[in-house]
XYZ file of N, CA and C in Angstrom:
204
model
N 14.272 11.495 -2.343
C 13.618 10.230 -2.625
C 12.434 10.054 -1.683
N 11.194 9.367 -2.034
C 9.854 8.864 -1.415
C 9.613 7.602 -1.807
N 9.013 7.238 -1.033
C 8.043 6.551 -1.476
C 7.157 5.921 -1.957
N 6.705 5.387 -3.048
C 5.389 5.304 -4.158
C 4.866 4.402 -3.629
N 3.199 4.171 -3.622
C 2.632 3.049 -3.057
C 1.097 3.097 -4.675
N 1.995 3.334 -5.585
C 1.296 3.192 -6.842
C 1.051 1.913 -7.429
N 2.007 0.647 -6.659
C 2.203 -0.763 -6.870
C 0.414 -0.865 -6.239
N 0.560 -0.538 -5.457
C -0.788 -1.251 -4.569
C -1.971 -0.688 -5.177
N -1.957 0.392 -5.846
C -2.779 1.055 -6.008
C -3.602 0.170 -7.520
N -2.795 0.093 -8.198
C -2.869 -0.867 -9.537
C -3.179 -1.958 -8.934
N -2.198 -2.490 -8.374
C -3.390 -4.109 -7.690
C -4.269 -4.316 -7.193
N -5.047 -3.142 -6.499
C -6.533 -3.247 -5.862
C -6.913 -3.207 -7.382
N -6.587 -2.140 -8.296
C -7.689 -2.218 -9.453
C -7.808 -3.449 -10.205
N -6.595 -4.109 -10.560
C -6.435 -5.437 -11.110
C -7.421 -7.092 -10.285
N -7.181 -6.166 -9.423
C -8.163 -7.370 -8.083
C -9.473 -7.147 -8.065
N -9.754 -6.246 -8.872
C -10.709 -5.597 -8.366
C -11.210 -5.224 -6.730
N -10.398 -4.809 -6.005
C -10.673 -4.505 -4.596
C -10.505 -2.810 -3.945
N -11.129 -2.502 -3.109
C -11.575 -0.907 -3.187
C -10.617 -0.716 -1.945
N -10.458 -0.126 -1.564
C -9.299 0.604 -0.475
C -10.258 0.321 1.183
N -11.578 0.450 0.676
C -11.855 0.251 2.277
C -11.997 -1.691 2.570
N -11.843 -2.333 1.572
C -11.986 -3.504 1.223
C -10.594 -4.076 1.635
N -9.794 -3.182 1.459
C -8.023 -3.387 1.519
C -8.561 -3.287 3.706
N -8.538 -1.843 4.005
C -9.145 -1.915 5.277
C -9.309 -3.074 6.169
N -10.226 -3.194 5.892
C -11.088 -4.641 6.380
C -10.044 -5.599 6.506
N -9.530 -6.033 5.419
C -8.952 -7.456 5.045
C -7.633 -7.354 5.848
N -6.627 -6.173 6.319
C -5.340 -6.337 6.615
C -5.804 -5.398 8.143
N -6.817 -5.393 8.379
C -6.668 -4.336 9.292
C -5.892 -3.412 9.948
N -5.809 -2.105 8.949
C -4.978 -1.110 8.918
C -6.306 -0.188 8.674
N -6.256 1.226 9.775
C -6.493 2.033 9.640
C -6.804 3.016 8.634
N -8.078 3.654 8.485
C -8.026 4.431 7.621
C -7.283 5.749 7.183
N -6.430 6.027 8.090
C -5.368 7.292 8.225
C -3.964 6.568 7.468
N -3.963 5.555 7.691
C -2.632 4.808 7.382
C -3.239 4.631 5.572
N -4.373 4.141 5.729
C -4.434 4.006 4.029
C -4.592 5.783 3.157
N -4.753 6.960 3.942
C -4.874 7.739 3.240
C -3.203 8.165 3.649
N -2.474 7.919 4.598
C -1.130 8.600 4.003
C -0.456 7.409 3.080
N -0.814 6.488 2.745
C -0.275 5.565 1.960
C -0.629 6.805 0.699
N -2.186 6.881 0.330
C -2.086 7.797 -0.638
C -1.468 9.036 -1.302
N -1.111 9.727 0.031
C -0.552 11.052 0.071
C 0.718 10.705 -0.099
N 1.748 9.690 -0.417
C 3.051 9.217 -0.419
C 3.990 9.310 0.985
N 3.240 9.164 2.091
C 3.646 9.541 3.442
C 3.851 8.447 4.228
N 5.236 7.959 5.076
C 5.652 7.346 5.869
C 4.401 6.750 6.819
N 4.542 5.324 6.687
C 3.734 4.219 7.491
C 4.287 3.415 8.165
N 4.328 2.545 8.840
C 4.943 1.895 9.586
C 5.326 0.374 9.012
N 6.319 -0.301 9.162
C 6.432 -1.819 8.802
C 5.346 -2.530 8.945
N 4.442 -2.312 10.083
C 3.672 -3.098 10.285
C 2.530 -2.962 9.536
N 2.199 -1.939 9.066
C 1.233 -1.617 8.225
C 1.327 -2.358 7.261
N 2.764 -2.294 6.228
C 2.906 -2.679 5.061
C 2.963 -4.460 4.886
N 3.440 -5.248 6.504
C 3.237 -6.190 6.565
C 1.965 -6.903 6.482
N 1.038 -5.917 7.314
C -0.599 -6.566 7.346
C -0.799 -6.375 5.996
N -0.567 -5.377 5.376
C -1.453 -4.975 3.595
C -0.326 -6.730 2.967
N 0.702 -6.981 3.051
C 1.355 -7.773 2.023
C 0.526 -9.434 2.596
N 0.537 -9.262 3.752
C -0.372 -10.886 3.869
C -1.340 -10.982 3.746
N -2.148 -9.409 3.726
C -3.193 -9.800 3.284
C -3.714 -9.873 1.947
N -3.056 -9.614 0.890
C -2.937 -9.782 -0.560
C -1.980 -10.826 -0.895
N -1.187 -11.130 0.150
C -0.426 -12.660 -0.420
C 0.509 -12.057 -1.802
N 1.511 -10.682 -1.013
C 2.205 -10.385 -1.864
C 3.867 -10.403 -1.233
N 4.570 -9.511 -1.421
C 5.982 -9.037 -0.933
C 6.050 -7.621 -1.220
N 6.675 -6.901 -0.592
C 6.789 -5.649 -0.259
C 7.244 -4.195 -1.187
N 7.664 -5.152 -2.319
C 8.403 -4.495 -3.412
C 7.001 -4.795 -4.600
N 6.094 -5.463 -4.333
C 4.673 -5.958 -5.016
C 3.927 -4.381 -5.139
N 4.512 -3.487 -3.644
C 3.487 -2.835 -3.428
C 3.894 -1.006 -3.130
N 5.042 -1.089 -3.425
C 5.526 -0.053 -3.179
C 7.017 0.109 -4.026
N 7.310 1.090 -4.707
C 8.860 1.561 -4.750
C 9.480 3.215 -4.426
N 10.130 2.873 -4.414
C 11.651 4.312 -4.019
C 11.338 5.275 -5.277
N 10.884 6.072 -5.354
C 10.827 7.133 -6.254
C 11.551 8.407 -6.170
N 11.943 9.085 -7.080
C 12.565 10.584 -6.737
C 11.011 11.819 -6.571
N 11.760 12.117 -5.741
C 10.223 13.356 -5.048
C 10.087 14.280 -6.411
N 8.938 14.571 -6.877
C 8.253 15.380 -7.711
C 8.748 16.969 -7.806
């Protein structure tokens, strides 16, 4: 099992908002937003800054997937 952070990925597009835009707004690192991409372990705190700063919950933005 992993990770998916495909939730978030669809809501920047729906928001229309770009990943370095995500950046900015939750201030999280750009290494943290590219292992978000790569389906790779981030920290709570990461996922906390990205959820307040979209004014979401945590399951908004991520689920439990079986590995590929």
């Amino acid at each position: 099992m992993e990770f998916s952070y495909n939730r978030l990925w669809k809501m920047l597009i729906d928001r229309e908002i770009k990943k370095m835009d995500l950046q900015k707004m939750s201030d999280v690192s750009g290494a943290s937003i590219t292992k978000m991409g790569c389906c790779e372990n981030v920290t709570t705190d990461v996922l906390l800054r990205i959820c307040e700063a979209l004014d979401c919950q945590v399951e908004d933005i991520m689920e439990r997937v079986d590995k590929k």
